[in-house]
Tab-separated table of C-alpha atoms (C1' of nucleotides) in Angstrom:
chain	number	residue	atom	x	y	z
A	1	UNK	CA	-31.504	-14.410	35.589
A	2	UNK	CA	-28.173	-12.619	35.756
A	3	UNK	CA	-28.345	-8.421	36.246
A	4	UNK	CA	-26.292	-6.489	33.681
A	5	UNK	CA	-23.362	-6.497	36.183
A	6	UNK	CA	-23.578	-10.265	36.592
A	7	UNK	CA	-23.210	-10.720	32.455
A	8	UNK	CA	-20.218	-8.261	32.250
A	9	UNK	CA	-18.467	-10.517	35.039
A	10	UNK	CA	-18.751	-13.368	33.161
A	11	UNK	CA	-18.022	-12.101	29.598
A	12	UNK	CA	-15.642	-9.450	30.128
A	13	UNK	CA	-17.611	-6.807	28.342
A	14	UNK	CA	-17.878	-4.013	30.240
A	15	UNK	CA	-21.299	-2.471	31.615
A	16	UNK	CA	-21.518	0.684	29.429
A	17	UNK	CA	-20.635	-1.038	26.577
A	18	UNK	CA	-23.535	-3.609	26.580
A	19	UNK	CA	-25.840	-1.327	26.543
A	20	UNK	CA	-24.242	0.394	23.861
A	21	UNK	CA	-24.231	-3.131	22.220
A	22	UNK	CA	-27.771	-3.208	22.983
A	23	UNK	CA	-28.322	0.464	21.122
A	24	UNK	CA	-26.584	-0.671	18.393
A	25	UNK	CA	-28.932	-3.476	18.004
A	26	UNK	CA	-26.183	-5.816	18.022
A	27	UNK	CA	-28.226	-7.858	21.366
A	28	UNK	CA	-31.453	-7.701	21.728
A	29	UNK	CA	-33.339	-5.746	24.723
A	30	UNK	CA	-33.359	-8.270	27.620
A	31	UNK	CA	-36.336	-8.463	29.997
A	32	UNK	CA	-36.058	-5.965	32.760
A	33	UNK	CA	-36.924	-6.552	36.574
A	34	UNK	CA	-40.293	-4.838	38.389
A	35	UNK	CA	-37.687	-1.601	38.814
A	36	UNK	CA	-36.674	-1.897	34.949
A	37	UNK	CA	-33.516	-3.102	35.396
A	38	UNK	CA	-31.917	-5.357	32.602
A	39	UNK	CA	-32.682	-9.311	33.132
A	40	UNK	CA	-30.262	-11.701	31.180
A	41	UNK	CA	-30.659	-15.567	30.363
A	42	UNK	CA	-28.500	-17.967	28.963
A	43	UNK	CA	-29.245	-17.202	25.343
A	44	UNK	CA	-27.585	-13.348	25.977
A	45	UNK	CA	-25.019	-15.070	27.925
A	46	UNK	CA	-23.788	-16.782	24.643
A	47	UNK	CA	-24.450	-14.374	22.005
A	48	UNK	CA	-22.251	-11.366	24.462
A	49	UNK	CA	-19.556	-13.910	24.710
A	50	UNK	CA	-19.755	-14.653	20.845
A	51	UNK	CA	-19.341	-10.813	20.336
A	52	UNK	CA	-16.464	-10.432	22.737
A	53	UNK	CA	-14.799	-13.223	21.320
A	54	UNK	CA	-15.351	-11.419	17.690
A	55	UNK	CA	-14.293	-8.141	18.963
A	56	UNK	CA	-10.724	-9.648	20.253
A	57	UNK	CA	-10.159	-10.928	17.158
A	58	UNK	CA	-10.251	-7.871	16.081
A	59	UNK	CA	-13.954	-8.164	13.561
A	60	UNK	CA	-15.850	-4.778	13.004
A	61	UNK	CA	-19.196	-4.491	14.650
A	62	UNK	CA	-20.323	-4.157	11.196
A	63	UNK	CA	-19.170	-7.904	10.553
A	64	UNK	CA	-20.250	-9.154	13.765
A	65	UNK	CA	-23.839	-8.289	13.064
A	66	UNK	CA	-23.108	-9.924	9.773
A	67	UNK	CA	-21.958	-13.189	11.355
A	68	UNK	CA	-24.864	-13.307	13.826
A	69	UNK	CA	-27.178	-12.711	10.903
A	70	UNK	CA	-25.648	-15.794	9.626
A	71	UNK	CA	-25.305	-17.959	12.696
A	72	UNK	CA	-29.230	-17.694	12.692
A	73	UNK	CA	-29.605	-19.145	9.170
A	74	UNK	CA	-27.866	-22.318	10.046
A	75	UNK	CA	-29.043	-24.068	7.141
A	76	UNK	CA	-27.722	-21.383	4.103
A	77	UNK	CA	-24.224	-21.881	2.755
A	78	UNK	CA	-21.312	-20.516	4.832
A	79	UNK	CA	-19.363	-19.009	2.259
A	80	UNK	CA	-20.183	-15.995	3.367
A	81	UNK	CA	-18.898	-16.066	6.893
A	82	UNK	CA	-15.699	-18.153	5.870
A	83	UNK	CA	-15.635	-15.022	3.535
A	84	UNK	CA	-15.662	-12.082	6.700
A	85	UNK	CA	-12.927	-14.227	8.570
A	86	UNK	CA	-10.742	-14.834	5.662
A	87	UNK	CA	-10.974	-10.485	4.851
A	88	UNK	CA	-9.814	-9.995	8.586
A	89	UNK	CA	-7.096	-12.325	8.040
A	90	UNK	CA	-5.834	-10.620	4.983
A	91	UNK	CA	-6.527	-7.240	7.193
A	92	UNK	CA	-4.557	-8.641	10.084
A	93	UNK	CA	-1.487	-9.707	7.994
A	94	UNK	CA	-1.606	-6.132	6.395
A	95	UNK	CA	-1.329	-4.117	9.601
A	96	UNK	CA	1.351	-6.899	10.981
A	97	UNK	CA	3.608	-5.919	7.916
A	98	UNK	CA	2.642	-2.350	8.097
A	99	UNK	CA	3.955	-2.427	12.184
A	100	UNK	CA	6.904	-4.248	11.368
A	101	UNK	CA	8.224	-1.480	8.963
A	102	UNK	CA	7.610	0.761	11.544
A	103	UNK	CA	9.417	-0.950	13.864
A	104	UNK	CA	12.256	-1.126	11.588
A	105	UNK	CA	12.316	2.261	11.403
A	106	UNK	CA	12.092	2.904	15.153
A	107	UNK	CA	14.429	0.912	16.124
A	108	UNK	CA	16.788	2.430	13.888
A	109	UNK	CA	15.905	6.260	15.225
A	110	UNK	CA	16.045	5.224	18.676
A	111	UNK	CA	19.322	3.153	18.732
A	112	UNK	CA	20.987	5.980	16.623
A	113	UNK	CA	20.437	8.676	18.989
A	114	UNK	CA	23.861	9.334	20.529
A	115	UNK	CA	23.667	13.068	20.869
A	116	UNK	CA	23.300	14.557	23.988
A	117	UNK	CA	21.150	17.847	23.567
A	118	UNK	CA	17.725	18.041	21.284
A	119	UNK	CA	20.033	19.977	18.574
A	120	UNK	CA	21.783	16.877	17.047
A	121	UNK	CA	19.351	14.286	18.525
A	122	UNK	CA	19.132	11.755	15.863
A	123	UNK	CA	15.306	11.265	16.921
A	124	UNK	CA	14.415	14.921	15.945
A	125	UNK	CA	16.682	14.926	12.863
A	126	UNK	CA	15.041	11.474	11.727
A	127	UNK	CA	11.287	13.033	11.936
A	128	UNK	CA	12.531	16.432	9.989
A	129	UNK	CA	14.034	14.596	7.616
A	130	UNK	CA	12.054	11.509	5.807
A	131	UNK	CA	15.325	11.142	3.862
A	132	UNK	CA	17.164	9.621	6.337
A	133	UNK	CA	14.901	7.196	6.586
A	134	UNK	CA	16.119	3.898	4.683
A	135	UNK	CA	13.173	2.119	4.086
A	136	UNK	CA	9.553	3.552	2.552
A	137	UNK	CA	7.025	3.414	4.920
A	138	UNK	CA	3.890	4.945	5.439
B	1	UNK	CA	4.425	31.088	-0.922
B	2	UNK	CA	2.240	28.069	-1.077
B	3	UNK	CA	-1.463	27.670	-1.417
B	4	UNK	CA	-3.005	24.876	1.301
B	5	UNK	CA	-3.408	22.831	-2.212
B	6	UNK	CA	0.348	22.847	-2.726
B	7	UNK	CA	1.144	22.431	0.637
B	8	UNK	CA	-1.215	18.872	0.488
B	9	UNK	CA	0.497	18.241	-2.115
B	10	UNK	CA	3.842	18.591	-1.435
B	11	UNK	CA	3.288	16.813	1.925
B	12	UNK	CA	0.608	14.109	1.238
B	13	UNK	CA	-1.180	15.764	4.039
B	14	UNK	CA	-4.861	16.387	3.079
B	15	UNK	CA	-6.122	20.078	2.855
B	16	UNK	CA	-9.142	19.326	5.547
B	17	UNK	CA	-6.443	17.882	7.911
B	18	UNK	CA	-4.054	20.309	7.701
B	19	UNK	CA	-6.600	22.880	8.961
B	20	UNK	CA	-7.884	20.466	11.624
B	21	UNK	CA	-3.833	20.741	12.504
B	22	UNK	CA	-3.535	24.521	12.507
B	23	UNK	CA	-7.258	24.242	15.048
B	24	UNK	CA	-5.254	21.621	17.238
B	25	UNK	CA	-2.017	24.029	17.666
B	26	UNK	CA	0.404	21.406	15.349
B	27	UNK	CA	0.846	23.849	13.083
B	28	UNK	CA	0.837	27.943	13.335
B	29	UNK	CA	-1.412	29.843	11.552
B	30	UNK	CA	-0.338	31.227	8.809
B	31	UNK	CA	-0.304	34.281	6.763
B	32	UNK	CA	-2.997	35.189	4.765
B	33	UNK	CA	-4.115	36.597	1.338
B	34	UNK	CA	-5.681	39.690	0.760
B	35	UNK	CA	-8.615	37.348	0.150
B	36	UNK	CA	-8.265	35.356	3.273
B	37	UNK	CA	-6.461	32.741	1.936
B	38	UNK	CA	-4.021	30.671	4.098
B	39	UNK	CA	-0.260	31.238	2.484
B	40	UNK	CA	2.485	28.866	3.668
B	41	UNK	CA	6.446	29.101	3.455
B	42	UNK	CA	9.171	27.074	3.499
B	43	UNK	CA	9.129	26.039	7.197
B	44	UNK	CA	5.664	25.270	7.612
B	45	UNK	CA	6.621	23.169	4.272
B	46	UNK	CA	9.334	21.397	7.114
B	47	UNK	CA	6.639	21.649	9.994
B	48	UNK	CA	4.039	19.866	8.251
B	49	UNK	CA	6.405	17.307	6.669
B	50	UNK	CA	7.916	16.447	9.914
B	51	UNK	CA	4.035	15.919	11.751
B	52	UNK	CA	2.985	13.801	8.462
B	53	UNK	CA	6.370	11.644	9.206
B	54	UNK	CA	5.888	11.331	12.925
B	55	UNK	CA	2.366	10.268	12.154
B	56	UNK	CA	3.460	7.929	9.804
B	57	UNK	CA	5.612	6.164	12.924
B	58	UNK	CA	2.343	6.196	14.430
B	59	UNK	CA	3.349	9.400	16.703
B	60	UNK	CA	-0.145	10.611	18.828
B	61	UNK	CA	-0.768	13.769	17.913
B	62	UNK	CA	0.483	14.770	21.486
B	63	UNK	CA	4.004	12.714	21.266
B	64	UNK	CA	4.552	14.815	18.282
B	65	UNK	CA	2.889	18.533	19.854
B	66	UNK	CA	5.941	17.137	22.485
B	67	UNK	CA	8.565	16.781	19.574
B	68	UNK	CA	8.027	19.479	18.163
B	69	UNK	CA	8.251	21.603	21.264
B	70	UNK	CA	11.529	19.799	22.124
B	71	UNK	CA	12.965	20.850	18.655
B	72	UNK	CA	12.325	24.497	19.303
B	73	UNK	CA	14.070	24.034	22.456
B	74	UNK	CA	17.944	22.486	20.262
B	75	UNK	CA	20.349	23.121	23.885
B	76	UNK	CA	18.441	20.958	25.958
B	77	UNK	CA	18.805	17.304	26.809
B	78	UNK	CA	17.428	14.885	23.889
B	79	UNK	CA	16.685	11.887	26.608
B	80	UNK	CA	12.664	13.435	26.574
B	81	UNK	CA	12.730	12.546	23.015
B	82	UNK	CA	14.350	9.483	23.121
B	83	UNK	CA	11.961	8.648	25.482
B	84	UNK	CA	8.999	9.218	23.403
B	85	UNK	CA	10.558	7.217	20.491
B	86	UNK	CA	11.198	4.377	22.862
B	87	UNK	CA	7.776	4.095	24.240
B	88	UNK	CA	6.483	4.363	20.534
B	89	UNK	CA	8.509	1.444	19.912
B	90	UNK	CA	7.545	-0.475	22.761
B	91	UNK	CA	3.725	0.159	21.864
B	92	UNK	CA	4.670	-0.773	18.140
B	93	UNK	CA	6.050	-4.109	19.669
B	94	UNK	CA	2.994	-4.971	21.643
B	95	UNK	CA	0.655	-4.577	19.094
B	96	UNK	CA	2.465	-7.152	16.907
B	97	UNK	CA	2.279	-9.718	19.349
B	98	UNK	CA	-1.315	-9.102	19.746
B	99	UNK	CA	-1.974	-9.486	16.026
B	100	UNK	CA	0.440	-12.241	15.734
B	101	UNK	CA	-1.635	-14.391	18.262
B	102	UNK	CA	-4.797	-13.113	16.222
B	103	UNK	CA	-3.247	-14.053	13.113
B	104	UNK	CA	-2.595	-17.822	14.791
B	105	UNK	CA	-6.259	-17.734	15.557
B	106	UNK	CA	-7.882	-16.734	12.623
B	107	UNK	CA	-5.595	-18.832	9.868
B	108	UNK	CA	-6.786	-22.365	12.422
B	109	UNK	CA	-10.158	-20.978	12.340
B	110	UNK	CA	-10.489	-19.695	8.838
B	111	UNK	CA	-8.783	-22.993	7.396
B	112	UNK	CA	-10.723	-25.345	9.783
B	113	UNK	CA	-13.930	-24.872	7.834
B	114	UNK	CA	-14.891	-27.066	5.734
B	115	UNK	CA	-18.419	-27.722	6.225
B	116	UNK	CA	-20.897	-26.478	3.996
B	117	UNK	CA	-23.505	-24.508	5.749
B	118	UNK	CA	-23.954	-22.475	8.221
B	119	UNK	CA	-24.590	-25.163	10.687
B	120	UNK	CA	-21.513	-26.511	10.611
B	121	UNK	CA	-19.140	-23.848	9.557
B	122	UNK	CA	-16.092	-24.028	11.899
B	123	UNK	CA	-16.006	-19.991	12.081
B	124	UNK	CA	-19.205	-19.625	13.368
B	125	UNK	CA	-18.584	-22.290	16.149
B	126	UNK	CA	-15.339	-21.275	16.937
B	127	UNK	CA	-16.913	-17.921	17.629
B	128	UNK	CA	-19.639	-19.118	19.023
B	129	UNK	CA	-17.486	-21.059	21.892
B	130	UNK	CA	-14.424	-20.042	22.732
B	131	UNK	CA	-12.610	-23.438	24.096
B	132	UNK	CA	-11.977	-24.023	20.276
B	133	UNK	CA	-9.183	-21.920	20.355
B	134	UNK	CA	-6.054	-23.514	20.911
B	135	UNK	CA	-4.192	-20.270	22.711
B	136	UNK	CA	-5.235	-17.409	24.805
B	137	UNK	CA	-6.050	-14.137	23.164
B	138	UNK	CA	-7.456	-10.768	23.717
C	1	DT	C1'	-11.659	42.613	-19.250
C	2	DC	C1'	-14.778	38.966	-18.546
C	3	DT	C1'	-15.955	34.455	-17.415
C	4	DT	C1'	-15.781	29.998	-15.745
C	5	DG	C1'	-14.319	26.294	-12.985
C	6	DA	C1'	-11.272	24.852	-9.561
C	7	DA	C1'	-9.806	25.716	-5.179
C	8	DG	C1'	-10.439	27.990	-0.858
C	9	DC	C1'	-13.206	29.667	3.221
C	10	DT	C1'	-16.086	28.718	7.742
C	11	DC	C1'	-19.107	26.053	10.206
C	12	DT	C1'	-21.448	22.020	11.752
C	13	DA	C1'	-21.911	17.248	12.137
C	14	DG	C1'	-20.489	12.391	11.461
C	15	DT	C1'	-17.176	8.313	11.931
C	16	DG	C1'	-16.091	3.838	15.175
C	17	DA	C1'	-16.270	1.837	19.320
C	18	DC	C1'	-16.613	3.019	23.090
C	19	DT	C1'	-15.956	5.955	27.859
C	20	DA	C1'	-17.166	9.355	31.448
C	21	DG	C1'	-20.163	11.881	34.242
C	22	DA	C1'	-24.520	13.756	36.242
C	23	DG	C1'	-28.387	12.881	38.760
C	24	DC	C1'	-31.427	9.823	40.059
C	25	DA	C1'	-33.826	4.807	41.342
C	26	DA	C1'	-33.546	-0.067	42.593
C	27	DT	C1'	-31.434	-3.814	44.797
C	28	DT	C1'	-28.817	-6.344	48.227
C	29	DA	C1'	-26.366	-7.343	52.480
C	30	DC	C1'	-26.124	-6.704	57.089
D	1	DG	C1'	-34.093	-0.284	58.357
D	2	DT	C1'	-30.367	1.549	56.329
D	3	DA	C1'	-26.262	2.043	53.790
D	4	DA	C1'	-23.503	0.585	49.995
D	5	DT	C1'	-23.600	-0.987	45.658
D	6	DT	C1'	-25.469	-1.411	41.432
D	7	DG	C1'	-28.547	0.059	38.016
D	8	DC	C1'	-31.110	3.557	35.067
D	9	DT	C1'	-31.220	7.403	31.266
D	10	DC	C1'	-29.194	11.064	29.054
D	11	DT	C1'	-25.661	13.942	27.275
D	12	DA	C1'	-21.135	14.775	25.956
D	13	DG	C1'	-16.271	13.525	25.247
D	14	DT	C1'	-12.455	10.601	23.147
D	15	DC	C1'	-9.053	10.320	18.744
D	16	DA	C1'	-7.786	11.777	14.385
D	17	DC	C1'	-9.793	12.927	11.152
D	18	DT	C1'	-13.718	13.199	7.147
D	19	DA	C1'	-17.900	14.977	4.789
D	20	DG	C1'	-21.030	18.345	3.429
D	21	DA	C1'	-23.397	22.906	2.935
D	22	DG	C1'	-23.119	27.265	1.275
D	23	DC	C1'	-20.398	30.753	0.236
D	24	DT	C1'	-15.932	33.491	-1.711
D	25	DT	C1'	-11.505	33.914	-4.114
D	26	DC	C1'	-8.233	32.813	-7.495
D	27	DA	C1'	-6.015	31.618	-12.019
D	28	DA	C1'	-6.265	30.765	-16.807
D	29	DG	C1'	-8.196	31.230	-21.191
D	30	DA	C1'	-11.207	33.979	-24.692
DNA sequence: TCTTGAAGCTCTAGTGACTAGAGCAATTAC
DNA sequence: GTAATTGCTCTAGTCACTAGAGCTTCAAGA
């Protein structure tokens, strides 16, 4: 049986935030020792490092609980969860485009800066003044 | 003068957070009606236009409570600035190469599927066990 | 001038996904 | 046996807003 601190070690998730996992309802409640501390098996082991792996890939806890909810139905039609990955895909591709504008953009204010006091700093003048701005963003 | 309505709209900066601006010091507090109404001028107009820009960029709220301090200050060096523009852009530049790698991810995972239940969906697994994925993420 | 409906006011609490800290109890290594 | 580490619960804080209750003020039309 691995303690709490054992299960963050291997899955990367950090103490505080399996038990808030566990609050959330997101993993069950584990066993717990004679002195009430949290007792993991293999089963927790797996499910934590299914939710990390979610998390990096950026899924809401909302659709992780989703996905688990499905993963324990293996016998209903997976539409649904090819459904979830294909909406954070779309989501994904959205903010990519959204931080490329803004890089754009940033890159332009930066590398244009060639004053040497805050009065004619192109940085400033850029922020106070949307029209200088040659693309739409935001 | 401008009501906190016009000012939203002229700005695209919602009435509820332009107060939660004036509470957070972004914005002075302005004058008000006899009725207690806020009423705002012309360079609150430029204030609030220049916070909703920076925030657009993706500012922090205390990047831009450092802009804006800088422009009061017009005779002094601009390389503070600069520097907070640069390190904006750097951030900006790391988060698309995290969501790049996640896009990688999810488009093989997402287009890997093609099993028909749960069982065998190729989303759930690839959560499920993270050795599926081809590269390193998150 | 009166009325009505939109817009404004303050205040508190909620969001998401944690993170930090206080003050204690249990476990583990030596 | 003891000291260091780890664990426990609970509350509150983070960021940048957003929502709602319950009230007041304003602007436009009759």
């Amino acid at each position: 049986m691995l303690s709490i601190g054992d299960l963050s070690r291997r899955t990367g998730v950090k103490v505080p935030t399996i038990r808030y996992y566990e609050q959330m309802g997101l993993v069950a409640a584990p066993e717990r020792s004679e002195g009430n501390q949290r007792r993991y098996g293999r089963q927790e082991l797996e499910r934590l490092a299914f939710i990390r792996h979610a998390r990096d890939l950026g899924f809401a806890v909302e659709d992780i609980r989703a996905l688990i909810d499905l993963s324990g139905h293996p016998e209903q039609p997976c539409g649904h969860a090819d459904k979830i990955a294909e909406e954070q895909l779309i989501s994904v591709r959205e903010k990519i485009a959204q931080l490329r504008r803004l890089e754009t953009e940033l890159e332009r204010i930066a590398s244009c800066c060639d004053g040497k006091t805050v009065g004619d700093c192109y940085v400033i003048r850029a922020l106070s003044d949307h029209a200088l701005c040659a693309d739409e963003h935001g």
